[in-house]
Amino acid sequence: MCEECRELVDPKEEQLDRILAHYKQEKGALIPVLQEAQGLYGYLPEHVIKHISKELRIPSAKVYGVVTFYAQFRLAPMGRNVISVCLGTACHVRGGAKVLEAIEKNTKIKDGQTTEDGRFTLEIVNCIGACGLAPVMSINGNVHGRLNADQIPGILAEYK
């Protein structure tokens, strides 16, 4: 490949090709390939899914089926700050829905969405593992507990 051409190749695509080459002969390789591709890109863009489909010789409909079945896979980029709001039993009983409502009002997004500026992604989870602090949310893994709706604007302001 000429030097000028090499500069036009996306390094992520080269790395994806190495991932695919590593798994190409393995049965059941789709999920590990998708996990590594998502780790590389941060999500699974359409062109990546098509490339994986072609290289692993799996119909793209099947690849999309796996991607949409498992909650770990994302078809859209994540925000810089991922808000996980717990709506498990303890959080639900102690006002988790009001916390979620305040987050939705302040960010103008719903579950699974990302703000237009890429600042926040919102996801609802069943448990964060901090039931004694209910209701809770985490932002980028930082747990905020014993929440009420009035605290949400101040907490969100801490994350740029």
PDB file of C-alpha atoms in Angstrom, residues 9-149:
ATOM      1  CA  VAL A   9      -7.058   4.136   6.157  1.00  0.00           C
ATOM      2  CA  ASP A  10      -8.801   4.519   9.498  1.00  0.00           C
ATOM      3  CA  PRO A  11      -6.610   2.893  12.188  1.00  0.00           C
ATOM      4  CA  LYS A  12      -9.787   1.588  13.846  1.00  0.00           C
ATOM      5  CA  GLU A  13     -10.660  -0.301  10.668  1.00  0.00           C
ATOM      6  CA  GLU A  14      -7.221  -1.893  10.645  1.00  0.00           C
ATOM      7  CA  GLN A  15      -7.657  -2.913  14.268  1.00  0.00           C
ATOM      8  CA  LEU A  16     -11.138  -4.279  13.511  1.00  0.00           C
ATOM      9  CA  ASP A  17      -9.639  -6.376  10.723  1.00  0.00           C
ATOM     10  CA  ARG A  18      -7.089  -7.775  13.202  1.00  0.00           C
ATOM     11  CA  ILE A  19      -9.919  -8.638  15.614  1.00  0.00           C
ATOM     12  CA  LEU A  20     -11.837 -10.361  12.829  1.00  0.00           C
ATOM     13  CA  ALA A  21      -8.768 -12.280  11.680  1.00  0.00           C
ATOM     14  CA  HIS A  22      -8.210 -13.506  15.231  1.00  0.00           C
ATOM     15  CA  TYR A  23     -11.751 -14.903  15.537  1.00  0.00           C
ATOM     16  CA  LYS A  24     -12.474 -15.808  11.907  1.00  0.00           C
ATOM     17  CA  GLN A  25     -12.095 -19.584  12.309  1.00  0.00           C
ATOM     18  CA  GLU A  26     -13.815 -19.841  15.698  1.00  0.00           C
ATOM     19  CA  LYS A  27     -17.405 -20.983  16.023  1.00  0.00           C
ATOM     20  CA  GLY A  28     -19.528 -18.727  18.190  1.00  0.00           C
ATOM     21  CA  ALA A  29     -17.194 -15.788  17.685  1.00  0.00           C
ATOM     22  CA  LEU A  30     -19.895 -13.208  16.981  1.00  0.00           C
ATOM     23  CA  ILE A  31     -20.396 -11.952  20.547  1.00  0.00           C
ATOM     24  CA  PRO A  32     -16.677 -11.587  21.363  1.00  0.00           C
ATOM     25  CA  VAL A  33     -16.137  -9.811  18.023  1.00  0.00           C
ATOM     26  CA  LEU A  34     -19.039  -7.446  18.742  1.00  0.00           C
ATOM     27  CA  GLN A  35     -17.705  -6.783  22.245  1.00  0.00           C
ATOM     28  CA  GLU A  36     -14.234  -5.944  20.962  1.00  0.00           C
ATOM     29  CA  ALA A  37     -15.609  -3.836  18.106  1.00  0.00           C
ATOM     30  CA  GLN A  38     -17.753  -1.871  20.535  1.00  0.00           C
ATOM     31  CA  GLY A  39     -14.734  -1.420  22.784  1.00  0.00           C
ATOM     32  CA  LEU A  40     -12.881  -0.019  19.792  1.00  0.00           C
ATOM     33  CA  TYR A  41     -15.604   2.339  18.511  1.00  0.00           C
ATOM     34  CA  GLY A  42     -17.583   2.986  21.705  1.00  0.00           C
ATOM     35  CA  TYR A  43     -20.690   1.650  19.958  1.00  0.00           C
ATOM     36  CA  LEU A  44     -21.512  -0.418  16.879  1.00  0.00           C
ATOM     37  CA  PRO A  45     -21.896   1.809  13.811  1.00  0.00           C
ATOM     38  CA  GLU A  46     -23.762   0.403  10.812  1.00  0.00           C
ATOM     39  CA  HIS A  47     -20.629   0.082   8.672  1.00  0.00           C
ATOM     40  CA  VAL A  48     -18.953  -1.976  11.410  1.00  0.00           C
ATOM     41  CA  ILE A  49     -21.906  -4.346  11.665  1.00  0.00           C
ATOM     42  CA  LYS A  50     -21.895  -4.805   7.885  1.00  0.00           C
ATOM     43  CA  HIS A  51     -18.156  -5.460   7.872  1.00  0.00           C
ATOM     44  CA  ILE A  52     -18.461  -8.017  10.688  1.00  0.00           C
ATOM     45  CA  SER A  53     -21.334  -9.676   8.832  1.00  0.00           C
ATOM     46  CA  LYS A  54     -19.314  -9.939   5.644  1.00  0.00           C
ATOM     47  CA  GLU A  55     -16.102 -11.185   7.246  1.00  0.00           C
ATOM     48  CA  LEU A  56     -17.758 -13.753   9.535  1.00  0.00           C
ATOM     49  CA  ARG A  57     -20.205 -14.774   6.793  1.00  0.00           C
ATOM     50  CA  ILE A  58     -23.192 -14.207   9.031  1.00  0.00           C
ATOM     51  CA  PRO A  59     -26.272 -12.462   7.611  1.00  0.00           C
ATOM     52  CA  SER A  60     -26.443  -8.852   8.779  1.00  0.00           C
ATOM     53  CA  ALA A  61     -30.001  -9.474  10.039  1.00  0.00           C
ATOM     54  CA  LYS A  62     -28.608 -12.091  12.435  1.00  0.00           C
ATOM     55  CA  VAL A  63     -25.856  -9.727  13.585  1.00  0.00           C
ATOM     56  CA  TYR A  64     -28.444  -6.979  14.205  1.00  0.00           C
ATOM     57  CA  GLY A  65     -30.590  -9.539  16.037  1.00  0.00           C
ATOM     58  CA  VAL A  66     -27.760 -10.304  18.452  1.00  0.00           C
ATOM     59  CA  VAL A  67     -26.893  -6.616  18.883  1.00  0.00           C
ATOM     60  CA  THR A  68     -30.478  -5.648  19.682  1.00  0.00           C
ATOM     61  CA  PHE A  69     -31.097  -8.672  21.927  1.00  0.00           C
ATOM     62  CA  TYR A  70     -28.250  -8.007  24.365  1.00  0.00           C
ATOM     63  CA  ALA A  71     -28.423  -4.806  26.405  1.00  0.00           C
ATOM     64  CA  GLN A  72     -24.616  -4.515  26.457  1.00  0.00           C
ATOM     65  CA  PHE A  73     -24.500  -3.499  22.796  1.00  0.00           C
ATOM     66  CA  ARG A  74     -25.177   0.029  21.573  1.00  0.00           C
ATOM     67  CA  LEU A  75     -26.109   1.243  18.105  1.00  0.00           C
ATOM     68  CA  ALA A  76     -25.526   4.906  18.913  1.00  0.00           C
ATOM     69  CA  PRO A  77     -22.606   6.765  20.490  1.00  0.00           C
ATOM     70  CA  MET A  78     -22.660   7.198  24.262  1.00  0.00           C
ATOM     71  CA  GLY A  79     -22.480  10.562  25.925  1.00  0.00           C
ATOM     72  CA  ARG A  80     -19.408  11.692  27.839  1.00  0.00           C
ATOM     73  CA  ASN A  81     -21.357  11.055  31.044  1.00  0.00           C
ATOM     74  CA  VAL A  82     -23.521   7.958  31.444  1.00  0.00           C
ATOM     75  CA  ILE A  83     -26.327   8.356  33.965  1.00  0.00           C
ATOM     76  CA  SER A  84     -27.645   5.052  35.336  1.00  0.00           C
ATOM     77  CA  VAL A  85     -30.861   5.498  37.302  1.00  0.00           C
ATOM     78  CA  CYS A  86     -31.946   2.643  39.525  1.00  0.00           C
ATOM     79  CA  LEU A  87     -35.606   1.677  39.438  1.00  0.00           C
ATOM     80  CA  GLY A  88     -35.230  -1.558  41.393  1.00  0.00           C
ATOM     81  CA  THR A  89     -37.622  -2.304  44.254  1.00  0.00           C
ATOM     82  CA  ALA A  90     -35.912  -0.255  46.994  1.00  0.00           C
ATOM     83  CA  CYS A  91     -35.336   2.722  44.704  1.00  0.00           C
ATOM     84  CA  HIS A  92     -38.839   2.518  43.260  1.00  0.00           C
ATOM     85  CA  VAL A  93     -40.427   2.477  46.715  1.00  0.00           C
ATOM     86  CA  ARG A  94     -38.292   5.409  47.868  1.00  0.00           C
ATOM     87  CA  GLY A  95     -38.990   7.735  44.929  1.00  0.00           C
ATOM     88  CA  GLY A  96     -36.753   6.583  42.078  1.00  0.00           C
ATOM     89  CA  ALA A  97     -39.406   7.542  39.517  1.00  0.00           C
ATOM     90  CA  LYS A  98     -39.337  11.162  40.706  1.00  0.00           C
ATOM     91  CA  VAL A  99     -35.545  11.204  40.441  1.00  0.00           C
ATOM     92  CA  LEU A 100     -35.799   9.829  36.895  1.00  0.00           C
ATOM     93  CA  GLU A 101     -38.423  12.435  36.018  1.00  0.00           C
ATOM     94  CA  ALA A 102     -36.120  15.208  37.267  1.00  0.00           C
ATOM     95  CA  ILE A 103     -33.218  13.850  35.215  1.00  0.00           C
ATOM     96  CA  GLU A 104     -35.399  13.628  32.099  1.00  0.00           C
ATOM     97  CA  LYS A 105     -36.621  17.195  32.659  1.00  0.00           C
ATOM     98  CA  ASN A 106     -33.097  18.560  33.162  1.00  0.00           C
ATOM     99  CA  THR A 107     -31.458  16.689  30.287  1.00  0.00           C
ATOM    100  CA  LYS A 108     -34.450  16.540  27.916  1.00  0.00           C
ATOM    101  CA  ILE A 109     -33.726  12.868  27.147  1.00  0.00           C
ATOM    102  CA  LYS A 110     -35.375   9.547  27.933  1.00  0.00           C
ATOM    103  CA  ASP A 111     -34.001   6.073  28.645  1.00  0.00           C
ATOM    104  CA  GLY A 112     -31.469   5.002  26.028  1.00  0.00           C
ATOM    105  CA  GLN A 113     -31.040   8.479  24.576  1.00  0.00           C
ATOM    106  CA  THR A 114     -28.060  10.825  24.429  1.00  0.00           C
ATOM    107  CA  THR A 115     -28.226  14.604  24.586  1.00  0.00           C
ATOM    108  CA  GLU A 116     -27.603  16.424  21.317  1.00  0.00           C
ATOM    109  CA  ASP A 117     -24.358  17.877  22.651  1.00  0.00           C
ATOM    110  CA  GLY A 118     -23.114  14.412  23.670  1.00  0.00           C
ATOM    111  CA  ARG A 119     -22.914  15.405  27.314  1.00  0.00           C
ATOM    112  CA  PHE A 120     -25.237  12.750  28.814  1.00  0.00           C
ATOM    113  CA  THR A 121     -26.621   9.316  28.032  1.00  0.00           C
ATOM    114  CA  LEU A 122     -29.470   8.091  30.231  1.00  0.00           C
ATOM    115  CA  GLU A 123     -30.124   4.466  31.093  1.00  0.00           C
ATOM    116  CA  ILE A 124     -32.538   2.845  33.503  1.00  0.00           C
ATOM    117  CA  VAL A 125     -31.141  -0.091  35.472  1.00  0.00           C
ATOM    118  CA  ASN A 126     -32.719  -2.593  37.849  1.00  0.00           C
ATOM    119  CA  CYS A 127     -30.039  -2.384  40.521  1.00  0.00           C
ATOM    120  CA  ILE A 128     -26.858  -0.465  41.227  1.00  0.00           C
ATOM    121  CA  GLY A 129     -26.116  -2.451  44.375  1.00  0.00           C
ATOM    122  CA  ALA A 130     -26.598   0.396  46.823  1.00  0.00           C
ATOM    123  CA  CYS A 131     -30.112  -0.355  48.081  1.00  0.00           C
ATOM    124  CA  GLY A 132     -29.359   1.151  51.500  1.00  0.00           C
ATOM    125  CA  LEU A 133     -28.863   4.515  49.780  1.00  0.00           C
ATOM    126  CA  ALA A 134     -32.084   4.358  47.739  1.00  0.00           C
ATOM    127  CA  PRO A 135     -33.038   6.078  45.577  1.00  0.00           C
ATOM    128  CA  VAL A 136     -29.724   6.078  43.744  1.00  0.00           C
ATOM    129  CA  MET A 137     -28.137   6.885  40.419  1.00  0.00           C
ATOM    130  CA  SER A 138     -24.607   6.637  39.187  1.00  0.00           C
ATOM    131  CA  ILE A 139     -22.835   8.891  36.740  1.00  0.00           C
ATOM    132  CA  ASN A 140     -19.735   7.353  35.182  1.00  0.00           C
ATOM    133  CA  GLY A 141     -19.714   4.876  38.062  1.00  0.00           C
ATOM    134  CA  ASN A 142     -19.914   7.550  40.789  1.00  0.00           C
ATOM    135  CA  VAL A 143     -22.882   6.644  43.003  1.00  0.00           C
ATOM    136  CA  HIS A 144     -25.194   9.372  44.257  1.00  0.00           C
ATOM    137  CA  GLY A 145     -27.618   8.199  46.930  1.00  0.00           C
ATOM    138  CA  ARG A 146     -30.521   9.262  49.110  1.00  0.00           C
ATOM    139  CA  LEU A 147     -31.632  11.435  46.238  1.00  0.00           C
ATOM    140  CA  ASN A 148     -34.579  13.694  45.738  1.00  0.00           C
ATOM    141  CA  ALA A 149     -35.621  15.562  42.619  1.00  0.00           C
TER     142      ALA A 149
END
